Amino acid sequence: MALHLLQLPEEILLLVLSYLDGRALGRLGQACRRLRHFTCRDAVWRRIARRCLNSGFVRQGTDVASGIPVKERVRVSQNWKNGRCRRDILLKWKRNLMPWLQVDGDVLYFTQAEEIRAHQLRSDGGGLHKRPFAVFLGHQEDVCRFVITDSHIISGGGDGKIALHNLHSAASIQFSAHEQDVNCVDCHGGIVVSGSRDRTARVWSLSPTTDGRRLHTIQTEDRVWSVAINPLVSSFVTGTACCHHTSPLRIWDLQSGELMNCLGTDFKRGAGVLDVFYETPSILLSCGYDTYIRCWDLRTSFRKFTIKIKLDKPGTLLIHPGTVTVVI
């Protein structure tokens, strides 16, 4: 069979292989080296990858992770879907507050007490450089969360403040945002949403040279652990502590501050939502204290999730093209 396949023109062979599923491609690639070469080609795996979650293909079909082999992206997506993961210890220290991490290009940013540190990732894939090349300061207490824009890091801290750190200099601006800890922040197009232990979420209009101008204050009736702005900048979602009868996942209109929808009905009391992330304007990921990752397709239903994955411990999501890392 292998001999007959290899007699086909290359473009015909790749077309035939593109109709196989992942298991069949894996078995066929074990037949010989030449077939293995063809079964690893990106063109063979694209049809499968478009059906996989977080494989680098957006809804319009555009590939936003072209630097990563498509077969590898499918493998990582399937491992994430089936709950298989690889655990590596990059850095270790003793702190009361779980660090917040974000990868931007070849740089890993993470919090350590009142600091945000930037470490260069090694080009050989061997982890990261131990010494940070930049440290961002500005809070008097631990940094809870931060988000990275093209020019700034925007962070919220236990001192109730929001800070704007310039990525290319040591300059920073801080302003009082909440009466208690700013547990979470997100930013799109000059609009920042913050959530706090004081049971409010607030919408701000920011500029790099002035303090934030508050647009809305939303009473959530529960501690806010996570926020995320929809990529269309039309709404945002809050994840709360789930200590009341309302859903811990709620979507709010960004212009008016009015409640639009509540997500899900099967949350147990205390199952707070630690992290939320919009993969696309209609696909939302959430995870939290009940040790589940949920994937919501907002085009189909606001009451039911499409995928639910069990974790060993509560965690947060570290999203990078082609991979989803769960920090626990």
CSV table of C-alpha atoms in Angstrom, one decimal:
chain,number,residue,atom,x,y,z
A,1,MET,CA,0.0,0.0,0.0
A,2,ALA,CA,2.8,2.4,0.9
A,3,LEU,CA,4.5,1.8,-2.4
A,4,HIS,CA,1.3,2.6,-4.4
A,5,LEU,CA,0.7,5.8,-2.4
A,6,LEU,CA,4.3,7.0,-3.0
A,7,GLN,CA,3.8,6.6,-6.8
A,8,LEU,CA,1.1,9.4,-6.7
A,9,PRO,CA,2.1,13.0,-7.6
A,10,GLU,CA,2.9,14.9,-4.4
A,11,GLU,CA,-0.1,17.3,-4.6
A,12,ILE,CA,-2.5,14.3,-5.1
A,13,LEU,CA,-0.9,12.4,-2.2
A,14,LEU,CA,-1.2,15.4,0.1
A,15,LEU,CA,-4.9,15.8,-0.9
A,16,VAL,CA,-5.6,12.2,-0.1
A,17,LEU,CA,-3.8,12.4,3.3
A,18,SER,CA,-5.8,15.5,4.2
A,19,TYR,CA,-9.0,13.4,4.4
A,20,LEU,CA,-7.5,11.1,7.1
A,21,ASP,CA,-8.0,11.6,10.8
A,22,GLY,CA,-5.2,12.1,13.3
A,23,ARG,CA,-5.0,8.5,14.4
A,24,ALA,CA,-4.8,7.2,10.8
A,25,LEU,CA,-2.1,9.8,9.9
A,26,GLY,CA,-0.1,8.7,12.9
A,27,ARG,CA,-0.2,5.0,12.0
A,28,LEU,CA,0.5,5.7,8.3
A,29,GLY,CA,3.6,7.8,9.3
A,30,GLN,CA,5.0,4.6,11.0
A,31,ALA,CA,5.1,2.7,7.7
A,32,CYS,CA,8.3,4.3,6.3
A,33,ARG,CA,10.4,7.5,6.5
A,34,ARG,CA,9.0,8.9,3.2
A,35,LEU,CA,5.4,8.6,4.4
A,36,ARG,CA,6.3,10.0,7.7
A,37,HIS,CA,7.7,13.1,5.9
A,38,PHE,CA,4.3,13.6,4.1
A,39,THR,CA,2.2,12.9,7.2
A,40,CYS,CA,3.9,15.7,9.1
A,41,ARG,CA,3.2,18.4,6.4
A,42,ASP,CA,1.0,21.3,7.5
A,43,ALA,CA,-1.3,20.9,4.5
A,44,VAL,CA,-2.3,17.5,5.8
A,45,TRP,CA,-3.3,18.7,9.3
A,46,ARG,CA,-5.1,21.9,8.5
A,47,ARG,CA,-8.5,20.4,8.1
A,48,ILE,CA,-8.2,18.7,11.5
A,49,ALA,CA,-6.7,21.8,13.2
A,50,ARG,CA,-9.6,24.0,12.1
A,51,ARG,CA,-11.9,21.8,14.3
A,52,CYS,CA,-9.6,21.9,17.3
A,53,LEU,CA,-9.8,24.4,20.1
A,54,ASN,CA,-7.0,27.0,20.3
A,55,SER,CA,-5.1,25.6,17.3
A,56,GLY,CA,-4.2,29.0,15.9
A,57,PHE,CA,-6.9,29.2,13.3
A,58,VAL,CA,-9.5,31.9,13.8
A,59,ARG,CA,-13.1,31.5,12.7
A,60,GLN,CA,-12.4,33.2,9.3
A,61,GLY,CA,-9.7,30.5,8.6
A,62,THR,CA,-6.7,32.8,9.1
A,63,ASP,CA,-3.6,31.1,10.6
A,64,VAL,CA,-2.4,33.3,13.5
A,65,ALA,CA,0.4,30.9,14.7
A,66,SER,CA,2.2,30.2,11.4
A,67,GLY,CA,5.5,29.7,13.2
A,68,ILE,CA,4.3,26.5,14.9
A,69,PRO,CA,3.9,23.2,12.9
A,70,VAL,CA,0.1,22.4,12.5
A,71,LYS,CA,0.6,18.8,13.7
A,72,GLU,CA,2.1,20.0,16.9
A,73,ARG,CA,-0.8,22.4,17.5
A,74,VAL,CA,-3.3,19.6,17.0
A,75,ARG,CA,-1.4,17.5,19.5
A,76,VAL,CA,-1.3,20.2,22.1
A,77,SER,CA,-5.0,20.9,21.6
A,78,GLN,CA,-6.0,17.3,22.0
A,79,ASN,CA,-3.8,16.9,25.1
A,80,TRP,CA,-5.5,20.0,26.6
A,81,LYS,CA,-9.0,18.6,25.6
A,82,ASN,CA,-8.2,15.2,27.2
A,83,GLY,CA,-6.7,16.7,30.3
A,84,ARG,CA,-3.1,15.6,29.6
A,85,CYS,CA,-0.3,18.1,30.3
A,86,ARG,CA,3.4,18.4,31.0
A,87,ARG,CA,4.5,20.1,34.2
A,88,ASP,CA,7.8,22.0,34.4
A,89,ILE,CA,9.1,24.2,37.2
A,90,LEU,CA,10.6,27.4,35.7
A,91,LEU,CA,11.0,29.4,38.9
A,92,LYS,CA,10.1,28.7,42.5
A,93,TRP,CA,9.7,31.0,45.5
A,94,LYS,CA,7.4,31.3,48.6
A,95,ARG,CA,4.7,33.9,48.3
A,96,ASN,CA,1.2,34.3,49.7
A,97,LEU,CA,-0.3,35.4,46.4
A,98,MET,CA,-0.2,33.2,43.3
A,99,PRO,CA,1.8,34.9,40.6
A,100,TRP,CA,0.2,36.2,37.5
A,101,LEU,CA,2.0,35.3,34.2
A,102,GLN,CA,1.9,36.4,30.6
A,103,VAL,CA,4.0,35.6,27.6
A,104,ASP,CA,4.5,38.3,25.0
A,105,GLY,CA,6.7,37.2,22.1
A,106,ASP,CA,9.9,35.8,23.6
A,107,VAL,CA,9.4,37.4,27.0
A,108,LEU,CA,7.8,36.0,30.1
A,109,TYR,CA,6.3,38.6,32.5
A,110,PHE,CA,5.2,37.6,36.0
A,111,THR,CA,4.4,39.1,39.3
A,112,GLN,CA,6.6,38.7,42.5
A,113,ALA,CA,5.1,40.6,45.4
A,114,GLU,CA,4.9,44.3,44.5
A,115,GLU,CA,7.1,43.8,41.4
A,116,ILE,CA,6.4,42.7,37.8
A,117,ARG,CA,9.5,41.0,36.3
A,118,ALA,CA,10.4,40.4,32.7
A,119,HIS,CA,12.5,37.4,31.7
A,120,GLN,CA,13.9,36.5,28.3
A,121,LEU,CA,13.0,33.1,27.0
A,122,ARG,CA,15.9,31.0,25.7
A,123,SER,CA,16.1,30.7,21.9
A,124,ASP,CA,17.1,27.0,22.3
A,125,GLY,CA,13.8,26.1,24.1
A,126,GLY,CA,15.7,25.5,27.4
A,127,GLY,CA,13.5,27.5,29.6
A,128,LEU,CA,14.3,31.2,30.5
A,129,HIS,CA,17.1,33.3,31.7
A,130,LYS,CA,17.1,33.5,35.4
A,131,ARG,CA,18.0,37.2,35.8
A,132,PRO,CA,15.2,39.6,34.7
A,133,PHE,CA,16.1,42.2,32.2
A,134,ALA,CA,13.4,44.6,33.5
A,135,VAL,CA,11.5,45.1,36.8
A,136,PHE,CA,8.4,47.3,37.0
A,137,LEU,CA,7.5,49.0,40.3
A,138,GLY,CA,4.6,51.2,41.4
A,139,HIS,CA,2.5,49.4,44.0
A,140,GLN,CA,2.8,49.5,47.7
A,141,GLU,CA,1.3,46.0,48.1
A,142,ASP,CA,1.3,42.8,46.0
A,143,VAL,CA,0.4,43.0,42.3
A,144,CYS,CA,-2.7,41.0,41.7
A,145,ARG,CA,-3.0,41.0,37.9
A,146,PHE,CA,-1.7,42.9,34.9
A,147,VAL,CA,-2.3,43.1,31.2
A,148,ILE,CA,0.1,44.0,28.4
A,149,THR,CA,-0.6,46.5,25.6
A,150,ASP,CA,1.7,47.6,22.7
A,151,SER,CA,3.4,50.2,24.9
A,152,HIS,CA,2.3,49.7,28.5
A,153,ILE,CA,1.7,47.2,31.3
A,154,ILE,CA,-1.5,48.0,33.2
A,155,SER,CA,-1.6,46.4,36.7
A,156,GLY,CA,-3.9,46.2,39.7
A,157,GLY,CA,-2.7,45.8,43.2
A,158,GLY,CA,-3.6,45.0,46.8
A,159,ASP,CA,-3.3,48.7,47.5
A,160,GLY,CA,-6.5,49.4,45.5
A,161,LYS,CA,-4.5,51.2,42.7
A,162,ILE,CA,-4.2,50.8,39.0
A,163,ALA,CA,-0.7,51.5,37.6
A,164,LEU,CA,0.5,52.2,34.0
A,165,HIS,CA,4.1,51.1,33.4
A,166,ASN,CA,5.8,52.2,30.2
A,167,LEU,CA,7.4,49.1,28.6
A,168,HIS,CA,10.3,51.1,27.2
A,169,SER,CA,11.2,53.2,30.2
A,170,ALA,CA,11.0,53.3,34.0
A,171,ALA,CA,8.1,55.7,33.9
A,172,SER,CA,4.8,54.8,35.6
A,173,ILE,CA,1.6,56.4,36.7
A,174,GLN,CA,-0.7,55.2,39.5
A,175,PHE,CA,-4.2,56.2,40.6
A,176,SER,CA,-6.6,55.1,43.2
A,177,ALA,CA,-9.2,52.8,41.6
A,178,HIS,CA,-11.0,50.8,44.3
A,179,GLU,CA,-11.5,50.8,48.0
A,180,GLN,CA,-10.0,47.3,48.3
A,181,ASP,CA,-7.7,45.0,46.3
A,182,VAL,CA,-7.8,45.4,42.5
A,183,ASN,CA,-8.0,41.6,41.8
A,184,CYS,CA,-8.2,41.9,38.0
A,185,VAL,CA,-7.8,44.2,35.0
A,186,ASP,CA,-8.2,44.1,31.2
A,187,CYS,CA,-7.6,46.7,28.5
A,188,HIS,CA,-8.6,47.2,24.9
A,189,GLY,CA,-8.4,50.4,22.8
A,190,GLY,CA,-7.8,52.7,25.7
A,191,ILE,CA,-10.6,51.2,27.7
A,192,VAL,CA,-9.7,49.5,31.0
A,193,VAL,CA,-12.1,47.3,33.1
A,194,SER,CA,-11.1,46.5,36.7
A,195,GLY,CA,-12.6,44.2,39.3
A,196,SER,CA,-12.2,44.4,43.0
A,197,ARG,CA,-12.7,42.7,46.3
A,198,ASP,CA,-15.0,45.7,47.1
A,199,ARG,CA,-17.7,43.9,45.0
A,200,THR,CA,-17.5,46.4,42.1
A,201,ALA,CA,-16.3,46.4,38.5
A,202,ARG,CA,-15.3,49.7,37.0
A,203,VAL,CA,-14.8,50.9,33.5
A,204,TRP,CA,-12.1,53.5,32.8
A,205,SER,CA,-10.9,55.6,29.9
A,206,LEU,CA,-7.1,55.9,30.1
A,207,SER,CA,-4.3,57.8,28.5
A,208,PRO,CA,-0.5,57.3,29.2
A,209,THR,CA,-0.2,60.8,30.7
A,210,THR,CA,-3.3,61.3,32.9
A,211,ASP,CA,-5.1,59.5,35.6
A,212,GLY,CA,-8.0,57.2,34.6
A,213,ARG,CA,-11.5,58.8,34.0
A,214,ARG,CA,-14.2,56.5,35.5
A,215,LEU,CA,-17.0,55.8,33.0
A,216,HIS,CA,-19.1,53.2,35.0
A,217,THR,CA,-19.2,51.6,38.4
A,218,ILE,CA,-21.0,48.3,38.5
A,219,GLN,CA,-22.2,46.8,41.7
A,220,THR,CA,-21.7,43.0,41.3
A,221,GLU,CA,-22.8,42.1,44.9
A,222,ASP,CA,-19.9,39.7,45.1
A,223,ARG,CA,-16.1,39.9,45.0
A,224,VAL,CA,-14.8,40.1,41.5
A,225,TRP,CA,-11.9,37.7,40.7
A,226,SER,CA,-11.6,38.1,36.9
A,227,VAL,CA,-12.6,40.3,34.0
A,228,ALA,CA,-12.2,40.1,30.2
A,229,ILE,CA,-13.2,42.6,27.5
A,230,ASN,CA,-14.8,41.2,24.3
A,231,PRO,CA,-12.4,41.6,21.3
A,232,LEU,CA,-15.1,43.7,19.6
A,233,VAL,CA,-14.9,46.1,22.6
A,234,SER,CA,-18.7,46.0,22.9
A,235,SER,CA,-19.1,44.1,26.2
A,236,PHE,CA,-17.1,42.5,29.0
A,237,VAL,CA,-17.5,39.6,31.4
A,238,THR,CA,-16.9,39.4,35.1
A,239,GLY,CA,-16.1,36.3,37.1
A,240,THR,CA,-17.0,36.5,40.8
A,241,ALA,CA,-16.6,34.5,44.0
A,242,CYS,CA,-20.0,32.7,43.6
A,243,CYS,CA,-21.0,33.4,47.2
A,244,HIS,CA,-24.5,34.5,46.3
A,245,HIS,CA,-27.4,33.1,44.2
A,246,THR,CA,-26.5,35.0,41.0
A,247,SER,CA,-24.3,33.4,38.3
A,248,PRO,CA,-20.6,34.1,38.9
A,249,LEU,CA,-20.2,34.7,35.1
A,250,ARG,CA,-22.0,37.7,33.8
A,251,ILE,CA,-21.7,39.8,30.6
A,252,TRP,CA,-22.1,43.6,30.8
A,253,ASP,CA,-22.6,46.2,28.1
A,254,LEU,CA,-19.4,48.3,27.8
A,255,GLN,CA,-21.2,51.5,26.8
A,256,SER,CA,-24.1,51.6,29.3
A,257,GLY,CA,-22.8,49.3,32.1
A,258,GLU,CA,-26.1,47.3,32.0
A,259,LEU,CA,-26.3,43.6,32.5
A,260,MET,CA,-26.7,41.7,29.3
A,261,ASN,CA,-26.6,38.0,30.2
A,262,CYS,CA,-25.6,35.4,32.8
A,263,LEU,CA,-23.7,32.3,31.9
A,264,GLY,CA,-24.4,28.8,33.2
A,265,THR,CA,-26.6,27.4,36.0
A,266,ASP,CA,-24.5,24.5,37.5
A,267,PHE,CA,-22.0,26.4,39.6
A,268,LYS,CA,-21.7,25.3,43.2
A,269,ARG,CA,-21.6,27.8,46.0
A,270,GLY,CA,-18.0,29.1,46.4
A,271,ALA,CA,-16.9,28.0,42.9
A,272,GLY,CA,-15.4,31.4,42.1
A,273,VAL,CA,-14.2,32.1,38.6
A,274,LEU,CA,-10.4,32.9,38.8
A,275,ASP,CA,-9.8,33.6,35.2
A,276,VAL,CA,-11.7,34.3,32.0
A,277,PHE,CA,-10.4,34.7,28.4
A,278,TYR,CA,-12.0,35.5,25.0
A,279,GLU,CA,-10.4,33.2,22.4
A,280,THR,CA,-12.7,34.8,19.8
A,281,PRO,CA,-15.6,37.3,20.1
A,282,SER,CA,-17.9,34.3,20.5
A,283,ILE,CA,-15.7,31.7,22.3
A,284,LEU,CA,-15.0,32.3,26.0
A,285,LEU,CA,-12.8,30.2,28.4
A,286,SER,CA,-13.3,30.2,32.2
A,287,CYS,CA,-11.7,28.4,35.1
A,288,GLY,CA,-11.7,28.6,38.9
A,289,TYR,CA,-12.1,27.2,42.3
A,290,ASP,CA,-14.3,24.3,41.3
A,291,THR,CA,-11.3,22.9,39.3
A,292,TYR,CA,-13.1,22.9,35.9
A,293,ILE,CA,-12.1,24.7,32.7
A,294,ARG,CA,-15.3,25.5,30.7
A,295,CYS,CA,-15.5,26.6,27.0
A,296,TRP,CA,-18.6,28.7,26.2
A,297,ASP,CA,-19.8,29.2,22.6
A,298,LEU,CA,-21.9,32.4,22.9
A,299,ARG,CA,-23.4,31.8,19.5
A,300,THR,CA,-25.4,28.8,20.7
A,301,SER,CA,-26.4,29.3,24.3
A,302,PHE,CA,-25.7,31.4,27.3
A,303,ARG,CA,-26.8,28.6,29.7
A,304,LYS,CA,-24.6,25.7,28.6
A,305,PHE,CA,-20.9,25.3,28.0
A,306,THR,CA,-19.6,23.2,25.1
A,307,ILE,CA,-16.5,21.7,26.8
A,308,LYS,CA,-15.8,21.0,30.4
A,309,ILE,CA,-12.4,19.7,31.6
A,310,LYS,CA,-11.5,18.6,35.2
A,311,LEU,CA,-8.2,19.8,36.8
A,312,ASP,CA,-6.5,18.5,39.9
A,313,LYS,CA,-6.5,22.0,41.5
A,314,PRO,CA,-7.9,25.5,40.9
A,315,GLY,CA,-6.0,27.3,38.3
A,316,THR,CA,-5.7,30.2,35.9
A,317,LEU,CA,-5.1,30.3,32.1
A,318,LEU,CA,-1.9,31.3,30.3
A,319,ILE,CA,-2.8,31.6,26.6
A,320,HIS,CA,-0.1,31.6,23.9
A,321,PRO,CA,-0.6,30.9,20.1
A,322,GLY,CA,-0.8,27.1,19.8
A,323,THR,CA,-0.8,26.4,23.6
A,324,VAL,CA,-2.9,26.7,26.7
A,325,THR,CA,-1.0,26.5,30.0
A,326,VAL,CA,-3.0,26.1,33.2
A,327,VAL,CA,-1.2,27.7,36.2
A,328,ILE,CA,-2.1,25.9,39.5
